Structure formats: C-alpha cells, structure tokens
Amino acid sequence: MKLSMPLVYAGNPRESADQVVALEKAGLDTIWVAEPYGFDAPTLMGYLAAKTETVEIGAGILNVYSRTPGALLQTAAGLDNVSGGRAVLGLGASGPQVIEGFHGLPYDRPLTRTREVIEVLRAGLRGERLDFQGKTIQVPLPEGRGLGLGKPLKLLNRPERADLPIWVAALGDKNVAMTAEVADGWLPFLYYPEKAKEVWGESLAAGAAKRSAGLKPLEICAGGMVAIGEGPETKALLDFMRPLYALYVGGMGARDKNFYNQLACEYGFEKEAKEIQDLYLSGKKKEAEALVPLEWLEAGNLVGPASYVQERIAAFKESGVTNLSVSPASDDPAGTIAQVKEWVS
C-alpha cells in the first residue's frame, strides 16, 4: 500500500510545498495538489517537481471543463517531463457551482465529457494526432464550425510516458462504473471503508467487467486525518474534521443537487444529512457541524492509539484501498508519516 497526503495550505502555498521535502524523506509516496477555485494546481506541481526527487506529484483534481483536452494533454505531459516521470493526472467533473459560477461554462454531460477527455489524452500521450469527434469534444472542429482550417495535430514534444496514470474523482454509481472501466485510479471522498462495498460494489464490478486487458488493476486512494495517541484528547481531534464534513454534506451544491449529501444518505445517515443541510444553508454552520455522525468521523479517519490506527489501516486496505491518503494532525508531520509508512509497507 502506498502512502499519500493532500497538500494543505492557507494563504501562501509555497510554505506548505517546502515541507514536502521532509515528508518525501520520511517515506511519502504521493502528494496531491487540489484545484477548486484557488491557485491553479499545475504551477504548484511544477514547483514541487523542482523541490523533490522521488515523490509522485498528483493533481487532485483538475476539472474536465475549464481546460480543453489539448491543454490538459500539454499540462500532463509537461509536468511528467519536469518531474522525471512522477506526474499523476487526477481528473473530475467538479460541480456546477464551480464550473458555471467560477469558470462560466455549462455543466453539461459530465460523465461523457470525462470519458472523452480520457480517450483524447491517452491518444495524445501515445504520440498520436488528436482526431476525435465525440458527443462533447470535437478535435479538430468539424466542418461548419470556426474557419474550417483546423487539422489533426499531435504534441510537438515526446511525452515522458505514454501510460501516465490518469485518476478520476467520482462518487455517483455511473461515474464510479466509468472510472473502474477506463481510469488508472479512483479518488473517492469522505470514504467509509466498511460501507464502500455496499455503496459502490456493484458499480466497481460493472466497470471492471468492461475494463481493457491493457490496463492494470484499478488503484484506489482514500483516507483521512491521522493522529496517534492515547486518551480523550487525541479522539477530540476528530472535531477538527466536522467543518469539512458539514461543508460538503450541507453546503457543497444546491439543496437538490449535492453529491456528498447523497453519499451521506447512502451510508445510512439520511436523517443527519437532511438536518445538516437545512442548518448549513440557513447559516447555522456550527449546529450543522455538531450533527456530523461520530461513527462516520471515526471510520473515515485514523485517530487514536497506535493499535487502533493500525486497525483502521487494515480496514482501508481490506476495502480495496491501494494508496492511503492521510493528513497528519501532529507537531511532527514527517514523524507521523514515517510511522504510518512502516505500518502500510
């Protein structure tokens, strides 16, 4: 099992990026760089490539709308080159609030677009000319659109790897099935290991049944906060995760279109999901945070004595996770990473 973590920063991301060198020495395998609607991820990923030597540098995630497939190809191939073959391209549809609100683009046919983007990217990484006429992507533009002067082109530079890993962030049944069919890896969120098979088992199986023999088995990256220690003061650290869970379940999306609220319902927390959303959308965020089920917090994170953290690692592994993503809650993040690395190896 690999060990990864999201790059967490507030304000100046360089300060957090500079800490990755110590985490790499401690045994970190992958660092994920998010891009919701803050700084762009590729700039920071290039900075990380220059600062590190062995850690994989993953986009977690780039949305499939705001960059054309050609631009995504350039970004992926460029990052893989400057990192010496350490780039991981995480993709996702994001959500309508970000795509339509921040980027000003219609949130149209997200599953189809994700699938088609991956197909175009794979062709481009193989050094082929981009010639694809799909339902959401047409490269070159077909006759009757534009000036009619477009022709199939291929990347001028030779990609570092034709099989650069492409991961997809997905939650819904159809999206997870598509991911299991065509992607190298899957990035679920707010993951509950013991309920993963119940929620996603059929979708993963359906996608795997259609998976090309040329692809390696699907990788899965999931995890949460890690804090190792005895006593109630360690368990109390779980409360720091409440705002995150409440934000996504209660406020990430409209009332009738919130993927994370639906996930909470599928986990069996229907009552809590509705109450959290009602409170959050009415501005009562603290009250919403208080209703996040402790059961979910404990299962989705790794907080407690060393023996308990090891049990949670085993639970994530048993559920199919191949890359454990952790966010250390300690004064010595590198020391925590080194300890967890021993347990996952």
Coordinates of C-alpha atoms in Angstrom, one line a residue, residues 2-308:
K2 CA 1.3 3.4 -0.9
L3 CA 1.1 6.4 1.4
S4 CA 0.0 9.8 0.2
M5 CA -1.4 13.1 1.5
P6 CA -3.1 16.2 0.2
L7 CA -1.1 19.4 0.2
V8 CA -3.0 21.6 2.7
Y9 CA -2.3 25.3 2.6
A10 CA -3.8 28.5 3.7
G11 CA -2.5 31.7 2.2
N12 CA 0.9 31.1 0.7
P13 CA 1.1 27.5 -0.7
R14 CA 4.9 27.8 -1.1
E15 CA 5.3 27.4 2.7
S16 CA 3.4 24.1 2.6
A17 CA 5.2 22.9 -0.5
D18 CA 8.5 23.5 1.1
Q19 CA 7.6 20.9 3.8
V20 CA 7.1 18.2 1.2
V21 CA 10.9 17.6 1.0
A22 CA 10.9 16.4 4.6
L23 CA 7.8 14.3 4.0
E24 CA 9.4 12.7 1.0
K25 CA 12.4 11.7 3.1
A26 CA 10.0 10.3 5.7
G27 CA 8.6 7.9 3.0
L28 CA 5.7 9.8 1.4
D29 CA 4.9 8.2 -2.0
T30 CA 2.4 10.7 -3.4
I31 CA 1.4 14.3 -2.8
W32 CA -2.0 15.5 -4.1
V33 CA -2.5 19.1 -5.2
A34 CA -6.1 20.4 -5.3
E35 CA -7.5 23.0 -7.6
P36 CA -11.1 24.1 -6.6
Y37 CA -11.1 27.8 -7.3
G38 CA -7.9 29.0 -5.7
F39 CA -4.4 29.0 -7.2
D40 CA -4.0 26.6 -10.2
A41 CA -2.6 23.2 -9.4
P42 CA -0.1 22.8 -12.2
T43 CA 2.0 25.8 -11.2
L44 CA 2.4 24.4 -7.7
M45 CA 3.0 20.9 -9.1
G46 CA 5.9 22.2 -11.2
Y47 CA 7.3 23.9 -8.1
L48 CA 7.1 20.7 -6.2
A49 CA 8.8 18.8 -9.1
A50 CA 11.8 21.1 -8.8
K51 CA 11.9 20.7 -5.0
T52 CA 11.6 16.9 -4.8
E53 CA 13.2 13.8 -6.2
T54 CA 11.0 10.7 -5.7
V55 CA 7.5 11.6 -4.6
E56 CA 4.7 11.3 -7.1
I57 CA 3.0 14.6 -7.8
G58 CA -0.7 14.3 -8.4
A59 CA -3.3 16.7 -9.5
G60 CA -6.2 16.2 -7.1
I61 CA -8.1 17.3 -9.2
L62 CA -8.2 19.2 -12.5
N63 CA -11.7 19.7 -13.8
V64 CA -12.5 18.5 -17.3
Y65 CA -14.3 21.7 -18.4
S66 CA -12.0 24.7 -17.9
R67 CA -9.1 23.3 -20.0
T68 CA -9.5 21.8 -23.4
P69 CA -8.3 18.2 -23.9
G70 CA -5.3 19.7 -25.8
A71 CA -4.4 21.9 -22.8
L72 CA -4.8 19.1 -20.4
L73 CA -2.5 17.0 -22.6
Q74 CA 0.1 19.8 -22.6
T75 CA -0.1 20.1 -18.8
A76 CA 0.1 16.4 -18.1
A77 CA 3.0 15.8 -20.5
G78 CA 4.8 18.9 -19.3
L79 CA 4.5 18.0 -15.6
D80 CA 5.6 14.5 -16.3
N81 CA 8.7 15.8 -18.1
V82 CA 9.8 18.3 -15.4
S83 CA 9.2 15.7 -12.7
G84 CA 11.1 12.9 -14.5
G85 CA 8.0 10.7 -14.9
R86 CA 6.4 11.4 -11.5
A87 CA 3.2 13.1 -12.5
V88 CA -0.3 11.7 -11.8
L89 CA -3.2 13.3 -13.5
G90 CA -6.3 13.4 -11.4
L91 CA -9.4 14.5 -13.2
G92 CA -13.0 15.2 -12.2
A93 CA -16.2 16.9 -13.2
S94 CA -16.1 19.2 -10.1
G95 CA -19.6 20.6 -9.7
P96 CA -22.0 23.1 -11.3
Q97 CA -21.3 25.8 -8.7
V98 CA -17.6 25.9 -9.6
I99 CA -17.9 25.2 -13.4
E100 CA -20.8 27.6 -14.0
G101 CA -20.1 30.1 -11.2
F102 CA -16.3 30.4 -11.4
H103 CA -15.5 29.4 -14.9
G104 CA -18.7 30.5 -16.7
L105 CA -19.1 27.2 -18.6
P106 CA -22.2 25.0 -18.8
Y107 CA -22.0 21.9 -16.5
D108 CA -23.0 19.6 -19.4
R109 CA -22.8 15.8 -19.6
P110 CA -20.1 15.3 -17.0
L111 CA -19.7 11.6 -17.4
T112 CA -19.5 11.7 -21.2
R113 CA -17.0 14.6 -21.1
T114 CA -14.8 12.8 -18.6
R115 CA -14.7 9.6 -20.6
E116 CA -14.0 11.5 -23.8
V117 CA -11.2 13.6 -22.3
I118 CA -9.5 10.5 -21.1
E119 CA -9.7 8.9 -24.5
V120 CA -8.2 12.0 -26.2
L121 CA -5.5 12.3 -23.5
R122 CA -4.5 8.6 -24.0
A123 CA -4.2 9.1 -27.7
G124 CA -2.1 12.3 -27.2
L125 CA 0.2 10.6 -24.7
R126 CA 0.8 7.8 -27.2
G127 CA 2.1 10.5 -29.6
E128 CA -1.0 10.3 -31.9
R129 CA -2.6 13.2 -33.7
L130 CA -5.7 14.5 -31.9
D131 CA -8.6 13.4 -34.2
F132 CA -11.7 12.8 -32.2
Q133 CA -15.3 13.5 -32.9
G134 CA -17.3 12.8 -29.8
K135 CA -20.5 14.0 -28.2
T136 CA -18.9 16.7 -26.1
I137 CA -15.4 17.0 -27.7
Q138 CA -14.6 17.6 -31.4
V139 CA -11.0 17.9 -32.3
P140 CA -10.4 19.3 -34.9
L141 CA -13.6 21.3 -35.1
P142 CA -15.9 19.8 -37.7
E143 CA -16.9 21.4 -41.0
G144 CA -19.3 24.2 -40.5
R145 CA -17.7 25.4 -37.2
G146 CA -15.0 28.0 -37.0
L147 CA -13.0 28.9 -40.1
G148 CA -12.7 25.3 -41.3
L149 CA -8.9 25.4 -41.2
G150 CA -8.3 23.1 -38.3
K151 CA -6.4 19.8 -38.9
P152 CA -5.3 17.0 -36.6
L153 CA -2.1 17.8 -34.7
K154 CA 0.0 15.9 -32.3
L155 CA 2.0 17.1 -29.3
L156 CA 5.3 18.6 -30.6
N157 CA 7.3 17.2 -27.7
R158 CA 7.7 13.5 -27.0
P159 CA 5.8 12.6 -23.8
E160 CA 7.8 11.1 -21.0
R161 CA 5.3 8.2 -20.6
A162 CA 2.5 7.0 -22.8
D163 CA 0.9 5.4 -19.7
L164 CA 1.0 8.4 -17.4
P165 CA -1.6 7.5 -14.7
I166 CA -5.0 9.1 -15.1
W167 CA -7.2 9.0 -12.0
V168 CA -10.8 10.2 -11.6
A169 CA -12.6 11.6 -8.6
A170 CA -16.1 10.0 -8.6
L171 CA -19.0 9.3 -6.2
G172 CA -22.1 8.5 -8.2
D173 CA -22.8 5.0 -9.5
K174 CA -22.4 5.7 -13.2
N175 CA -19.3 7.8 -12.7
V176 CA -17.7 5.1 -10.5
A177 CA -18.5 2.5 -13.0
M178 CA -17.0 4.6 -15.8
T179 CA -13.9 5.1 -13.6
A180 CA -13.5 1.4 -13.0
E181 CA -13.7 0.8 -16.7
V182 CA -11.3 3.4 -18.1
A183 CA -9.2 5.1 -15.4
D184 CA -5.9 4.0 -13.8
G185 CA -7.1 5.1 -10.3
W186 CA -10.2 6.2 -8.4
L187 CA -10.3 9.1 -5.9
P188 CA -13.4 8.8 -3.7
F189 CA -14.1 11.3 -0.9
L190 CA -15.4 11.1 2.6
Y191 CA -14.7 7.4 2.4
Y192 CA -16.2 4.9 4.9
P193 CA -14.2 1.7 4.3
E194 CA -16.7 -0.7 5.9
K195 CA -19.6 0.6 3.8
A196 CA -17.7 1.1 0.5
K197 CA -18.7 -2.3 -1.0
E198 CA -22.3 -1.7 -0.1
V199 CA -22.3 1.7 -1.8
W200 CA -20.0 1.2 -4.7
G201 CA -19.5 -2.6 -5.0
E202 CA -21.9 -3.1 -8.0
S203 CA -20.6 -0.1 -9.8
L204 CA -17.0 -1.1 -9.5
A205 CA -17.8 -4.6 -10.6
A206 CA -19.8 -3.4 -13.6
G207 CA -16.9 -1.1 -14.7
A208 CA -14.3 -3.8 -14.1
A209 CA -16.2 -6.2 -16.3
K210 CA -15.7 -3.8 -19.3
R211 CA -12.1 -2.9 -18.4
S212 CA -9.5 -3.2 -21.1
A213 CA -7.0 -6.0 -20.6
G214 CA -4.3 -3.5 -21.4
L215 CA -5.0 -1.6 -18.2
K216 CA -3.5 -2.5 -14.8
P217 CA -6.0 -3.2 -11.9
L218 CA -7.7 -0.1 -10.7
E219 CA -5.9 1.8 -7.9
I220 CA -7.9 3.4 -5.1
C221 CA -6.8 6.3 -3.0
A222 CA -8.7 7.2 0.2
G223 CA -8.1 8.1 3.8
G224 CA -8.4 11.0 6.3
M225 CA -6.8 12.7 9.3
V226 CA -4.2 10.7 11.2
A227 CA -3.4 11.3 14.8
I228 CA -1.7 8.7 17.0
G229 CA -2.1 8.9 20.8
E230 CA -3.8 7.7 23.9
G231 CA -6.6 9.4 25.8
P232 CA -9.6 11.5 25.0
E233 CA -7.5 14.5 23.9
T234 CA -6.5 12.5 20.8
K235 CA -10.0 11.4 19.9
A236 CA -11.1 15.0 20.4
L237 CA -9.1 15.9 17.3
L238 CA -11.8 14.4 15.2
D239 CA -13.8 17.5 15.9
F240 CA -11.5 19.4 13.6
M241 CA -12.9 17.3 10.7
R242 CA -16.5 18.4 11.5
P243 CA -16.4 21.6 9.5
L244 CA -15.1 19.8 6.4
Y245 CA -17.9 17.1 6.5
A246 CA -20.5 19.7 7.2
L247 CA -19.4 21.9 4.4
Y248 CA -19.6 19.1 1.8
V249 CA -22.8 17.5 3.1
G250 CA -24.5 20.7 3.9
G251 CA -23.2 23.4 1.6
M252 CA -21.3 22.0 -1.4
G253 CA -24.0 22.2 -4.0
A254 CA -27.7 23.2 -4.2
R255 CA -30.3 21.6 -1.9
D256 CA -31.5 19.3 -4.7
K257 CA -28.1 18.6 -6.2
N258 CA -25.4 17.8 -3.7
F259 CA -23.4 14.6 -4.4
Y260 CA -22.0 14.5 -0.9
N261 CA -25.3 14.8 0.8
Q262 CA -26.5 11.9 -1.3
L263 CA -23.4 9.9 -0.2
A264 CA -24.2 10.5 3.4
C265 CA -27.7 9.1 2.7
E266 CA -26.2 6.0 1.1
Y267 CA -24.1 5.5 4.1
G268 CA -27.3 5.3 6.2
F269 CA -27.2 8.9 7.6
E270 CA -30.4 10.2 5.9
K271 CA -31.7 12.0 8.9
E272 CA -28.4 13.6 9.7
A273 CA -27.8 14.6 6.1
K274 CA -31.1 16.5 5.8
E275 CA -30.6 18.2 9.1
I276 CA -27.0 19.2 8.4
Q277 CA -28.1 20.6 5.0
D278 CA -31.0 22.6 6.5
L279 CA -28.8 24.1 9.2
Y280 CA -25.9 24.8 6.9
L281 CA -27.9 26.5 4.2
S282 CA -29.7 28.7 6.9
G283 CA -26.3 29.9 8.1
K284 CA -26.1 27.7 11.3
K285 CA -22.8 26.1 10.5
K286 CA -21.7 25.3 14.0
E287 CA -25.0 23.5 14.6
A288 CA -24.6 21.6 11.4
E289 CA -21.1 20.5 12.3
A290 CA -22.3 19.2 15.6
L291 CA -24.6 16.7 13.8
V292 CA -21.9 15.1 11.7
P293 CA -22.1 11.4 12.9
L294 CA -19.2 10.4 15.1
E295 CA -19.4 7.0 13.6
W296 CA -18.6 8.4 10.2
L297 CA -15.7 10.5 11.6
E298 CA -14.2 7.6 13.4
A299 CA -14.5 5.2 10.4
G300 CA -13.2 7.7 7.8
N301 CA -10.2 8.9 9.8
L302 CA -7.3 7.3 11.7
V303 CA -7.3 8.8 15.1
G304 CA -6.5 7.0 18.3
P305 CA -3.9 4.7 19.9
A306 CA -1.3 3.1 17.6
S307 CA -3.2 -0.2 17.7
Y308 CA -6.4 1.5 16.6

